[in-house]
Coordinates of C-alpha atoms and ligand atoms in Angstrom, one line a residue:
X1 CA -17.7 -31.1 -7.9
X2 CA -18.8 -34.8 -7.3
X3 CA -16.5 -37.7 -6.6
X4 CA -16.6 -41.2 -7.9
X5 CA -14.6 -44.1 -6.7
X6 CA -14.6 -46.8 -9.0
X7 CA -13.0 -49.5 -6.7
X8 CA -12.0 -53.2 -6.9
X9 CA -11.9 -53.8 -10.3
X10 CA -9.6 -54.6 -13.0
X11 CA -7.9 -52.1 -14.8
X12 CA -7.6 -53.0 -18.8
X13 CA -5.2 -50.7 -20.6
X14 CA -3.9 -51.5 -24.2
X15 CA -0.5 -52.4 -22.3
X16 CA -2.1 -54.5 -19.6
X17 CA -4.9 -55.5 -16.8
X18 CA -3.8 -54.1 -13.0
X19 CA -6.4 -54.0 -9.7
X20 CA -6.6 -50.3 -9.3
X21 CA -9.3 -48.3 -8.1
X22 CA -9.9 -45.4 -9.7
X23 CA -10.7 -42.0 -8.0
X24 CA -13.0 -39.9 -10.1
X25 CA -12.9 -35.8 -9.5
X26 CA -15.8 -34.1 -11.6
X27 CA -15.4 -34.6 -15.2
X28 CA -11.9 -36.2 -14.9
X29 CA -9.8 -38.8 -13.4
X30 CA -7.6 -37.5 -10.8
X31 CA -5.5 -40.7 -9.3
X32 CA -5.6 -44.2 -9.6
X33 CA -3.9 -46.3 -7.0
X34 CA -3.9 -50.0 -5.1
X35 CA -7.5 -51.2 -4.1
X36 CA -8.3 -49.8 -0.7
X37 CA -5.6 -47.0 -1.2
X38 CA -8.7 -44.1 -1.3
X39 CA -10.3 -43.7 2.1
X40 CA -14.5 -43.7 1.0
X41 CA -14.8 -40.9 3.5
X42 CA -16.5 -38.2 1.2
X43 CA -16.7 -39.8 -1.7
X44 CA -20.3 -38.9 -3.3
X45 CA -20.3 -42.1 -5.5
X46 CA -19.2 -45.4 -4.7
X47 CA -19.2 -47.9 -8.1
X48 CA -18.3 -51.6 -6.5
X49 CA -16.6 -53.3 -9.6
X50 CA -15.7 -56.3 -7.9
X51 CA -15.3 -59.2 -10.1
X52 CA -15.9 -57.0 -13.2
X53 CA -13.3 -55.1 -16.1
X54 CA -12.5 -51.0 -15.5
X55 CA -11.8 -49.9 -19.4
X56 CA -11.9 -46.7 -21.0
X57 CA -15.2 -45.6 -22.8
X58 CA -15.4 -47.1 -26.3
X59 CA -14.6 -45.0 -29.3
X60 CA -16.5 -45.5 -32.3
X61 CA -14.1 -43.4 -34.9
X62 CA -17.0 -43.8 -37.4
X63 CA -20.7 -43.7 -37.5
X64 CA -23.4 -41.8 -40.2
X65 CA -26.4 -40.3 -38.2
X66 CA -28.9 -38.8 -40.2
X67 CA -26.8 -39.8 -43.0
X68 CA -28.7 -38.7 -46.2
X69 CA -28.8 -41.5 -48.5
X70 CA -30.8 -43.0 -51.4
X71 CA -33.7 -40.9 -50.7
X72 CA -33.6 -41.4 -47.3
X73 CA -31.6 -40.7 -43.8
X74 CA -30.4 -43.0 -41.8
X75 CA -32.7 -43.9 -38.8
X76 CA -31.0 -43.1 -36.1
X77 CA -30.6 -39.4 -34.9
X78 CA -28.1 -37.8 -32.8
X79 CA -30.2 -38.5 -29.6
X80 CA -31.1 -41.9 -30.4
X81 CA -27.6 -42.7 -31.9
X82 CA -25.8 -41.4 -29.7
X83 CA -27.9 -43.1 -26.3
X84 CA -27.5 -46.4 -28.3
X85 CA -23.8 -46.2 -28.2
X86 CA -23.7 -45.4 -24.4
X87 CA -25.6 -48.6 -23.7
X88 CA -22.9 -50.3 -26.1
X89 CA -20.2 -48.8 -23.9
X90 CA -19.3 -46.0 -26.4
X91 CA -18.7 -43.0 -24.8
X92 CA -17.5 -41.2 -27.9
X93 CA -18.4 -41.0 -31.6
X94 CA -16.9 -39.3 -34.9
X95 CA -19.3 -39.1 -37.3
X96 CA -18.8 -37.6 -40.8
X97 CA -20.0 -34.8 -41.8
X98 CA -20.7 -34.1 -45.5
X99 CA -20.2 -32.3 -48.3
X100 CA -21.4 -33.4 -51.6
X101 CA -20.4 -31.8 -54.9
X102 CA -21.6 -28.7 -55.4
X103 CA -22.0 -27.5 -51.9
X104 CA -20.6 -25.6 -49.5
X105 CA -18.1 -27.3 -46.9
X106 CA -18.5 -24.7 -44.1
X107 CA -22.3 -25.0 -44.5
X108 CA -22.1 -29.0 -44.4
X109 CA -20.2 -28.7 -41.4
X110 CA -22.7 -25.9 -39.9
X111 CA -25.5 -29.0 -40.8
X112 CA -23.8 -31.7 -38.5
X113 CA -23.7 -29.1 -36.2
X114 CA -27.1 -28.5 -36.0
X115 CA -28.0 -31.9 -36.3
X116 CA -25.7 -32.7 -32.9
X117 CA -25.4 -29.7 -30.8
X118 CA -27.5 -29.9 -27.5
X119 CA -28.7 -33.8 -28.6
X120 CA -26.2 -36.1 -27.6
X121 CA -25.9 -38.0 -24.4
X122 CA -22.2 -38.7 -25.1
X123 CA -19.6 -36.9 -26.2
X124 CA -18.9 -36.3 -30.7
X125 CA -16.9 -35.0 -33.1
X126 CA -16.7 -34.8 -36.8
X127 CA -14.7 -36.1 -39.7
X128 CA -15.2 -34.0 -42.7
X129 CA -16.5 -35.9 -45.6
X130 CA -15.0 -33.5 -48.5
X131 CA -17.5 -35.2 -52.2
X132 CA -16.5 -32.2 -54.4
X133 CA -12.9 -31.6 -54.4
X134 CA -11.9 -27.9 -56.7
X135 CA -10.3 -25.0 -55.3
X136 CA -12.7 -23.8 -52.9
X137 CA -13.1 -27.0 -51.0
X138 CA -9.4 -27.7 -50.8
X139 CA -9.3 -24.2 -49.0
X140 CA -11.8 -24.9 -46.8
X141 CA -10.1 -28.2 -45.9
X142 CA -6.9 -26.1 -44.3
X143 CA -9.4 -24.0 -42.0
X144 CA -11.2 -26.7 -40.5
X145 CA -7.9 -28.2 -39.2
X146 CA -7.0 -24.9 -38.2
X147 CA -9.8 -23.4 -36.4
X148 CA -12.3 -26.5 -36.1
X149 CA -10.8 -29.4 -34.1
X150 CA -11.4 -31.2 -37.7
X151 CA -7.9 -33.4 -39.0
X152 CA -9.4 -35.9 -41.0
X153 CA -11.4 -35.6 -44.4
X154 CA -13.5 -38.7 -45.9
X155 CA -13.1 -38.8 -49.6
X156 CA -14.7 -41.6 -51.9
X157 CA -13.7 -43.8 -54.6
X158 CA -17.1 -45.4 -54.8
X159 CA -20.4 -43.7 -55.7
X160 CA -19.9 -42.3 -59.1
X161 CA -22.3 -38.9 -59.1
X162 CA -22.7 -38.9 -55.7
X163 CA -19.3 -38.7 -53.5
X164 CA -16.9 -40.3 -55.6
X165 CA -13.7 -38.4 -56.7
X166 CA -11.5 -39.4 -59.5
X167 CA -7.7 -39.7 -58.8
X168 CA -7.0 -36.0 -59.8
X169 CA -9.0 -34.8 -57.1
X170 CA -8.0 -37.3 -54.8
X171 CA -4.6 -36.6 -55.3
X172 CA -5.2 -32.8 -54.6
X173 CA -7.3 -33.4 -51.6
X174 CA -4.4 -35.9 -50.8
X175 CA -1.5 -33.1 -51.1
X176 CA -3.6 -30.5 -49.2
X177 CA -3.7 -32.7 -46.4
X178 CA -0.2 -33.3 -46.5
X179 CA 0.5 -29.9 -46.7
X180 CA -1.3 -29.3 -43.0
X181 CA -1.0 -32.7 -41.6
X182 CA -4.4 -34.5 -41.9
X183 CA -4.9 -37.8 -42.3
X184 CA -7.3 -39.1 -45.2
X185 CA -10.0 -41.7 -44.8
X186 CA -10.8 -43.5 -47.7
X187 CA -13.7 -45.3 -49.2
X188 CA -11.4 -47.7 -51.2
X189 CA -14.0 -49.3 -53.7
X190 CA -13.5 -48.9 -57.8
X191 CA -17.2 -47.6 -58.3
X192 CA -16.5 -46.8 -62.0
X193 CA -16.1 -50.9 -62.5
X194 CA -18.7 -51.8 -59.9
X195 CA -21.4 -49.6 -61.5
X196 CA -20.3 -51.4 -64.8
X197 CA -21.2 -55.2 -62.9
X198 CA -24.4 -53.3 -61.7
X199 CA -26.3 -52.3 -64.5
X200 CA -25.2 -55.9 -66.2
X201 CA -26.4 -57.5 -63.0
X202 CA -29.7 -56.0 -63.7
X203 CA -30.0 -56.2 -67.0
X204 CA -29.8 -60.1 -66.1
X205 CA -32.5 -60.1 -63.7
X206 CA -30.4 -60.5 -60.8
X207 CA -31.6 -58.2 -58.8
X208 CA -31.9 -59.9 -55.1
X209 CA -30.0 -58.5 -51.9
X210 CA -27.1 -61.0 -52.7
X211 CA -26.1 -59.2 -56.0
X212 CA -25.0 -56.1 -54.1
X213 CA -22.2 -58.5 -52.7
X214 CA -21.4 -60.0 -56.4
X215 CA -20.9 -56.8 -58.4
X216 CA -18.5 -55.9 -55.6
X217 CA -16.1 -58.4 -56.0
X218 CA -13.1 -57.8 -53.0
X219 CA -10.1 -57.3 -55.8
X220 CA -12.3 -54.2 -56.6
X221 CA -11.6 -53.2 -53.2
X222 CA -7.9 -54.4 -53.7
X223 CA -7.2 -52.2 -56.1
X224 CA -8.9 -49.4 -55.1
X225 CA -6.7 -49.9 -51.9
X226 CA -3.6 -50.1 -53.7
X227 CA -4.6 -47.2 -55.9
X228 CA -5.1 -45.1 -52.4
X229 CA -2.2 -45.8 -51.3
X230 CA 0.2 -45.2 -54.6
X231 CA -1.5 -41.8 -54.5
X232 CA -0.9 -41.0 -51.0
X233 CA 2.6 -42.0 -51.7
X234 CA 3.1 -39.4 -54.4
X235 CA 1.2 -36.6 -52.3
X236 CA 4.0 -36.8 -50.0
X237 CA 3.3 -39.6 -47.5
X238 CA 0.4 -38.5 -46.4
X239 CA -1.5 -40.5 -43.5
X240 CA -4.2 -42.6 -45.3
X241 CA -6.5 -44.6 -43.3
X242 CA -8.7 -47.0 -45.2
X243 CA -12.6 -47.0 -43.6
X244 CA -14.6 -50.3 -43.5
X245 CA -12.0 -52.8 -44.8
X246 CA -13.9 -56.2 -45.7
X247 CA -11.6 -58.4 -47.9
X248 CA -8.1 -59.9 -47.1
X249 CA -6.9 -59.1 -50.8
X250 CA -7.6 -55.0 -49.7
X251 CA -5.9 -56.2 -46.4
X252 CA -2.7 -57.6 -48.2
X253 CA -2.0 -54.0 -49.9
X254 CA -2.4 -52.5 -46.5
X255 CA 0.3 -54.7 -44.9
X256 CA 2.4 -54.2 -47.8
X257 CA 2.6 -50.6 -47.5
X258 CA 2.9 -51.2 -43.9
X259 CA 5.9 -53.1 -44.1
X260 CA 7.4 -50.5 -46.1
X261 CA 7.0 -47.9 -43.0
X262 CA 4.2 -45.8 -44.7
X263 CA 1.7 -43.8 -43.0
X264 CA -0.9 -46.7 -44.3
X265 CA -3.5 -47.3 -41.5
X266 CA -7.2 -49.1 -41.6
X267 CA -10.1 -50.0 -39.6
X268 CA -12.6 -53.0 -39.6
X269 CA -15.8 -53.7 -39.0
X270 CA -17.6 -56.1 -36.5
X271 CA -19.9 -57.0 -39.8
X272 CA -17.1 -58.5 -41.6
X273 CA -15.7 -59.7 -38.7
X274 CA -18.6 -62.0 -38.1
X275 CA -21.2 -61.9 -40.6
X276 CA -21.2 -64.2 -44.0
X277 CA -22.7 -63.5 -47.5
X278 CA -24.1 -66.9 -47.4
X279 CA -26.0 -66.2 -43.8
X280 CA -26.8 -62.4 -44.4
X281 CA -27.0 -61.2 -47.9
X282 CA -27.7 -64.6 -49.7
X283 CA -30.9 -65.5 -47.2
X284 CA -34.1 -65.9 -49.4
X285 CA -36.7 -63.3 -50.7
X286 CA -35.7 -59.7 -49.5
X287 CA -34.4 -60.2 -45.9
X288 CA -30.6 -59.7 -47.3
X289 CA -31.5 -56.3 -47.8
X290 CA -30.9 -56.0 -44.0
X291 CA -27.2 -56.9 -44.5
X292 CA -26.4 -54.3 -47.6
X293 CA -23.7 -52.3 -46.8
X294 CA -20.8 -50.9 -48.7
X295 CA -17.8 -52.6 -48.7
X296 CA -20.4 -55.5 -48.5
X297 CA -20.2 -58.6 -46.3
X298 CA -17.8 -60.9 -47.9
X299 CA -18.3 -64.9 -49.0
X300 CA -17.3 -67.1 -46.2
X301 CA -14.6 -68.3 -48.7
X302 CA -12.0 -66.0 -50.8
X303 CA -13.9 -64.8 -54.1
X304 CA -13.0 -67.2 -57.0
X305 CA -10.9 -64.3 -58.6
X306 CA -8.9 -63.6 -55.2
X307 CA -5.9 -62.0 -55.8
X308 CA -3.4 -63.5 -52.9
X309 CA -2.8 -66.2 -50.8
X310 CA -5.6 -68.7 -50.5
X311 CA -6.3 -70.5 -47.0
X312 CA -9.0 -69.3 -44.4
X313 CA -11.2 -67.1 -45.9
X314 CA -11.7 -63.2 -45.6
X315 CA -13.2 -63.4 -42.1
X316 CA -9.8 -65.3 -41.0
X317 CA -7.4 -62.7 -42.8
X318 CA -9.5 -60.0 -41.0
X319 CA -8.5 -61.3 -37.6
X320 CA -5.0 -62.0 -38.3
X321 CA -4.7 -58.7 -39.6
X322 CA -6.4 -57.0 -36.1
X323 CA -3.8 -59.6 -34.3
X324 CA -0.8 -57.9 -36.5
X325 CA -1.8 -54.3 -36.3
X326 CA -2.3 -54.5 -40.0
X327 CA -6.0 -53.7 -38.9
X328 CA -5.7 -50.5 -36.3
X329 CA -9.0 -49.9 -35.4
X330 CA -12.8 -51.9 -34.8
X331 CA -15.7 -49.2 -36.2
X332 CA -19.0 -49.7 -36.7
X333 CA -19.7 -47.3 -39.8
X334 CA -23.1 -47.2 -38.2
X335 CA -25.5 -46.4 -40.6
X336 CA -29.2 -47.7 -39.9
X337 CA -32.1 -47.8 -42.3
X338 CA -35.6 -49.5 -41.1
X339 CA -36.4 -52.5 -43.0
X340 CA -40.0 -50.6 -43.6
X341 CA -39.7 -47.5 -46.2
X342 CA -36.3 -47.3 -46.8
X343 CA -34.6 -50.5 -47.3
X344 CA -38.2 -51.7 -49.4
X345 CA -37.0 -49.1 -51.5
X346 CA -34.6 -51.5 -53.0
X347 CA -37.8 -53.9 -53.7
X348 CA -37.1 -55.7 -56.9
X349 CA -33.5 -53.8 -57.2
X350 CA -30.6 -54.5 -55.0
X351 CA -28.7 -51.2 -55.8
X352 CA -31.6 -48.9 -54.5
X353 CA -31.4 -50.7 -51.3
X354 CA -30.2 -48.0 -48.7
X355 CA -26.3 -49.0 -47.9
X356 CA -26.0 -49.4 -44.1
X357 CA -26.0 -51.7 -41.0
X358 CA -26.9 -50.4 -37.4
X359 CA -24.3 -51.3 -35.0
X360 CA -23.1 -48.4 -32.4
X361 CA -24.5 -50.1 -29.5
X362 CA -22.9 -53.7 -30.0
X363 CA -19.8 -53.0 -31.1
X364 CA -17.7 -53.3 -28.0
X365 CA -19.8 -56.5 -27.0
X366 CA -19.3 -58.3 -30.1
X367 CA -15.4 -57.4 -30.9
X368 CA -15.3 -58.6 -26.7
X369 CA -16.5 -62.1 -28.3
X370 CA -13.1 -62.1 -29.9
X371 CA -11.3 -62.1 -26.7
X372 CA -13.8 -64.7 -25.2
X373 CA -13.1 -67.4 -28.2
X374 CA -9.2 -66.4 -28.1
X375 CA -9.0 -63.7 -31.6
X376 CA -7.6 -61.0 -29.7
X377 CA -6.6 -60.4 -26.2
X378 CA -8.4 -58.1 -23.5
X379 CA -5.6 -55.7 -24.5
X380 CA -6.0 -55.7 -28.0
X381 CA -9.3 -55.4 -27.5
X382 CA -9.4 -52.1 -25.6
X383 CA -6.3 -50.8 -27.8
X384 CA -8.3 -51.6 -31.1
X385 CA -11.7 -50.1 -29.7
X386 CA -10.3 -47.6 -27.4
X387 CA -7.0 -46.4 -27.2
X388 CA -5.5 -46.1 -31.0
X389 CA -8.7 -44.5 -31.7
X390 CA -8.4 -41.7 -29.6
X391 CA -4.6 -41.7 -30.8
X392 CA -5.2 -41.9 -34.5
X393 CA -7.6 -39.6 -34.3
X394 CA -6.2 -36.8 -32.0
X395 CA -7.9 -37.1 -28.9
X396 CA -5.2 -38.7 -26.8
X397 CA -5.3 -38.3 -23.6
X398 CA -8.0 -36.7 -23.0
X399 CA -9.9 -39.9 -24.8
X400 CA -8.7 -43.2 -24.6
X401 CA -6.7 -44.1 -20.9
X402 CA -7.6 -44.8 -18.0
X403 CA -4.9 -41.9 -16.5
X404 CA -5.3 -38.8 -14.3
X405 CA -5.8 -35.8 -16.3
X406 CA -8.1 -38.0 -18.6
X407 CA -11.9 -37.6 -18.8
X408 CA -13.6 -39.8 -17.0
X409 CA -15.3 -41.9 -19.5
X410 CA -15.3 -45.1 -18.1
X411 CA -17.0 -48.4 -18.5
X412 CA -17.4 -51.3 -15.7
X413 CA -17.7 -54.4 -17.9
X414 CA -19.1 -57.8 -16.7
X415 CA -17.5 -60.7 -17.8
X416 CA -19.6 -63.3 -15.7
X417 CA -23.0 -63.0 -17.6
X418 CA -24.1 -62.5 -21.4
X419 CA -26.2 -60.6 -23.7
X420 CA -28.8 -61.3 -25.9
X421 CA -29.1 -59.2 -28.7
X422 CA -32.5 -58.6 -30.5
X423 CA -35.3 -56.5 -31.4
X424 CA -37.4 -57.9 -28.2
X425 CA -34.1 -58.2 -26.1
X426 CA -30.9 -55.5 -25.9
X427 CA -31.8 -53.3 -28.8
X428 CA -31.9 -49.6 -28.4
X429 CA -30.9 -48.1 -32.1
X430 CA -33.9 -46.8 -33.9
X431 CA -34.4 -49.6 -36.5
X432 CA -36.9 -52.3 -36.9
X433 CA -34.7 -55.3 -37.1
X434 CA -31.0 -56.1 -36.0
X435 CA -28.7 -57.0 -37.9
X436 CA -27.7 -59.1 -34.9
X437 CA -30.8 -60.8 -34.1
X438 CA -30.5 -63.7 -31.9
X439 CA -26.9 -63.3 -30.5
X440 CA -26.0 -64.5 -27.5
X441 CA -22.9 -62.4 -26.2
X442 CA -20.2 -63.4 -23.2
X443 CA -19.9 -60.7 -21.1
X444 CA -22.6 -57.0 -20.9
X445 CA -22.2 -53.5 -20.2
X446 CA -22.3 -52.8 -16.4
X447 CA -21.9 -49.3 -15.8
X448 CA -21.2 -46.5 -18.3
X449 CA -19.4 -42.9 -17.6
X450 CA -19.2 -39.9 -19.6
X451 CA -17.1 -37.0 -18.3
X452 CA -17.9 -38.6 -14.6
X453 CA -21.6 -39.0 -15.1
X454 CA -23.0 -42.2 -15.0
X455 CA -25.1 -42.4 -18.3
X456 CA -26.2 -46.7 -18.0
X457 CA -26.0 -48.7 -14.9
X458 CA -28.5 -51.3 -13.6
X459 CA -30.2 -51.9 -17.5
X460 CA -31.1 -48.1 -16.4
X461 CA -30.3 -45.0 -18.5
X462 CA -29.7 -42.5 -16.6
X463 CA -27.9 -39.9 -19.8
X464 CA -28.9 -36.6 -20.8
X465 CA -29.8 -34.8 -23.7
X466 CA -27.4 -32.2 -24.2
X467 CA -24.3 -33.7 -22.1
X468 CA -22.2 -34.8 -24.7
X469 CA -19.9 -32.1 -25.9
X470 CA -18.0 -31.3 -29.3
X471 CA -14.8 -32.6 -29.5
X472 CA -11.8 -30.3 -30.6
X473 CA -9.5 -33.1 -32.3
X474 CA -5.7 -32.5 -32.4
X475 CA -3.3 -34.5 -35.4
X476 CA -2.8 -38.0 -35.5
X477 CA -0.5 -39.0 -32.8
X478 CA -0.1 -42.5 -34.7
X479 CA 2.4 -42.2 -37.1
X480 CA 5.5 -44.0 -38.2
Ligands
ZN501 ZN1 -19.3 -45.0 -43.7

């Protein structure tokens, strides 16, 4: 088997930075130890990362390829998505599966599958989107955690007719989980009420990209939080982790329950972390439709009908709340749509605008802009995009650390030079627009290993088709 020595770098864990060079046996890591410690004798590959950042591959617990939606899919397949994210520095994805109402679980899961096996350049694995809960379903939920590597299931208080489950079904899904130690991921948006400020948008003649934002005021994600978590409570403390969280009023009913030493967890992100209504959504003619997403990007200011403490905005809250832990995890729900075909579907009517932003490949660049204007901290930043995924989602060690025993995903990281973002600059999604157009990033993606295969180095892929492998996930090692 080929060896890699990583040497002269800088060692980020989500504990701290050490020199360490890092000795690289096949697929996994077999010793790290004090630069110049391994003799080069031997050695088949020699990575020089003088000068430059040794972190674990990024972990995005939360992308949508080929995602079915609104008449179309998102853009991006397996291949594609998945090469995108290895130039981003993500060596591993969990995508969700789905099953809407009416159909089959096993045969939804057979579909991602299909869709993934023998395509990706990095390794995947699945979440379990469960959009018809009944008897069947809540069966089928206890075998894919026993014989699948599958522990979490998506379920959605948001798209009435589509995904969405009432609290009835919620609460069973919630108490099957309990029963065999899952964690639930939830879409926490009241759909019933924002379907209401939908049609009466329309009937208005509001019907630009900015209304999506509007009829989804944030206390409707507030509530829908706080409703999540109440039921979770009553289904026995079962571990609920809240997807895409956009609003500091959701985020104050997180910390709450938090505080209180519940199994409460949630993610952000990099969209809401960055991006305003007024700069995205609210730009003139159609162009906002690049920005539509669900939860949507947020007002620069709290809405007028904030339920909390005022002060500095949602966008503020957000990164206090990653500071705090509030805020476990940086995802990208990745879920492009080209401008052309699909998002023109929404032409004249915001709500048939294809929900979804493209962002696998920038996510560890732009959440590293956090540590360059003083956010977060280099720690934080590979705990929150790194580590506590692999350990909230059961992949841990294997995933995650920079240890012997782990795999050896790895990426060299350059803090000396930037990146420039853009359709004619680094842009290797398949969309026709970024939703990141014209940003100018500290730092770039040096070198990126998979299992001990270099897959970018040099502005070069170098991945394969077929590499990435189907990750057996274990139980949440992250609770209280
Ligand atoms: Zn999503």
């Amino acid at each position: 088997m080929a060896t890699t020595l990583i040497k002269n770098g800088k060692v980020v864990s989500a504990t701290g930075v050490i020199a360490h060079d890092v000795l690289i046996d096949g697929e996994t890591i077999r010793a790290l130890g004090a630069p110049g410690y391994f003799t080069e004798e031997g050695i088949d590959h020699i990575i020089d990362a003088a000068g430059k950042y040794v972190i674990p591959g990024g972990i995005d617990v939360h992308t949508h390829m080929e995602l079915p939606f609104g008449g179309t899919f998102a853009s991006d397949t397996f291949e594609t998505g998945s090469n995108a994210a290895a130039w981003g520095g993500t060596t591993t994805i969990i995508d969700m599966a789905v099953q809407r109402y009416g159909e089959n679980v096993h045969e939804g899961l057979a579909e991602w599958h299909r869709k993934a096996d023998g395509n990706c350049s990095i390794d995947y694995s699945f979440h379990q989107i469960i959009g018809g809960v009944d008897d069947q379903s809540l069966k089928d939920m206890k075998y894919l955690v026993e014989h699948e590597g599958i522990s979490s299931f998506k379920l959605f208080m948001a798209y009435p007719g589509v995904f969405y489950s009432d609290d009835g079904q919620i609460l069973r899904a919630m108490q099957t989980a309990a029963e065999c130690g899952a964690m639930i991921l939830m879409h926490a948006e009241n759909g019933i009420a924002i379907d209401v400020l939908v049609q009466q948008a329309l009937a208005r003649g509001d019907t630009d990209p900015k209304f999506h934002s509007y009829t989804r005021p944030s206390p409707l994600e507030a509530e829908a939080t706080h409703r999540a978590i109440v039921l979770s409570h009553v289904a026995g403390n079962v571990p609920l982790y809240i997807v895409h969280m956009s609003a500091g009023d959701a985020l104050n009913e997180v910390a709450a329950a938090r505080h209180a030493g519940r199994n409460v967890f949630a993610e952000t992100c990099p969209q809401y972390l960055y991006l305003t209504l007024e700069e995205t959504l609210g730009k003139p003619g159609f162009e906002g439709a690049k920005w539509v997403c669900s939860t949507p990007v947020r007002s620069k200011d709290h809405d007028p009908d904030y339920i909390g403490q005022m002060g500095h905005g949602h966008q503020g809250d957000l990164w206090k709340g990653l500071r705090m832990n509030e805020l476990a995890i940086v995802s990208t729900d990745h879920c492009p749509f080209c401008m052309k075909d699909q998002k023109e579907l929404g032409l004249g009517n915001f709500s048939a605008i294809p929900n979804g932003i493209g962002g696998v490949e920038h996510r560890m660049e732009l959440l590293y802009q956090g540590v360059v204007t003083g956010e977060i901290s280099l720690e934080r930043w590979v705990e929150t995009c790194c580590t506590t995924p692999a350990r909230m989602f059961g992949m841990y060690p294997k995933k995650g650390v920079i240890a012997p025993g782990a795999d050896a995903d790895i990426v060299v990281w350059d803090p000396n030079t930037k990146t420039k973002i853009g359709i004619n600059d680094k842009h290797h999604m398949n969309m026709d627009h970024s939703a990141w157009e014209g940003w100018v990033i500290d730092g770039k993606v040096d070198t990126v290993l998979s299992r001990g295969s270099v897959v970018v180095s040099n502005d070069t892929f170098h991945g394969r088709k077929g590499h990435g492998q189907y990750v057996r996930r274990g139980l949440s090692q992250y609770l209280v």
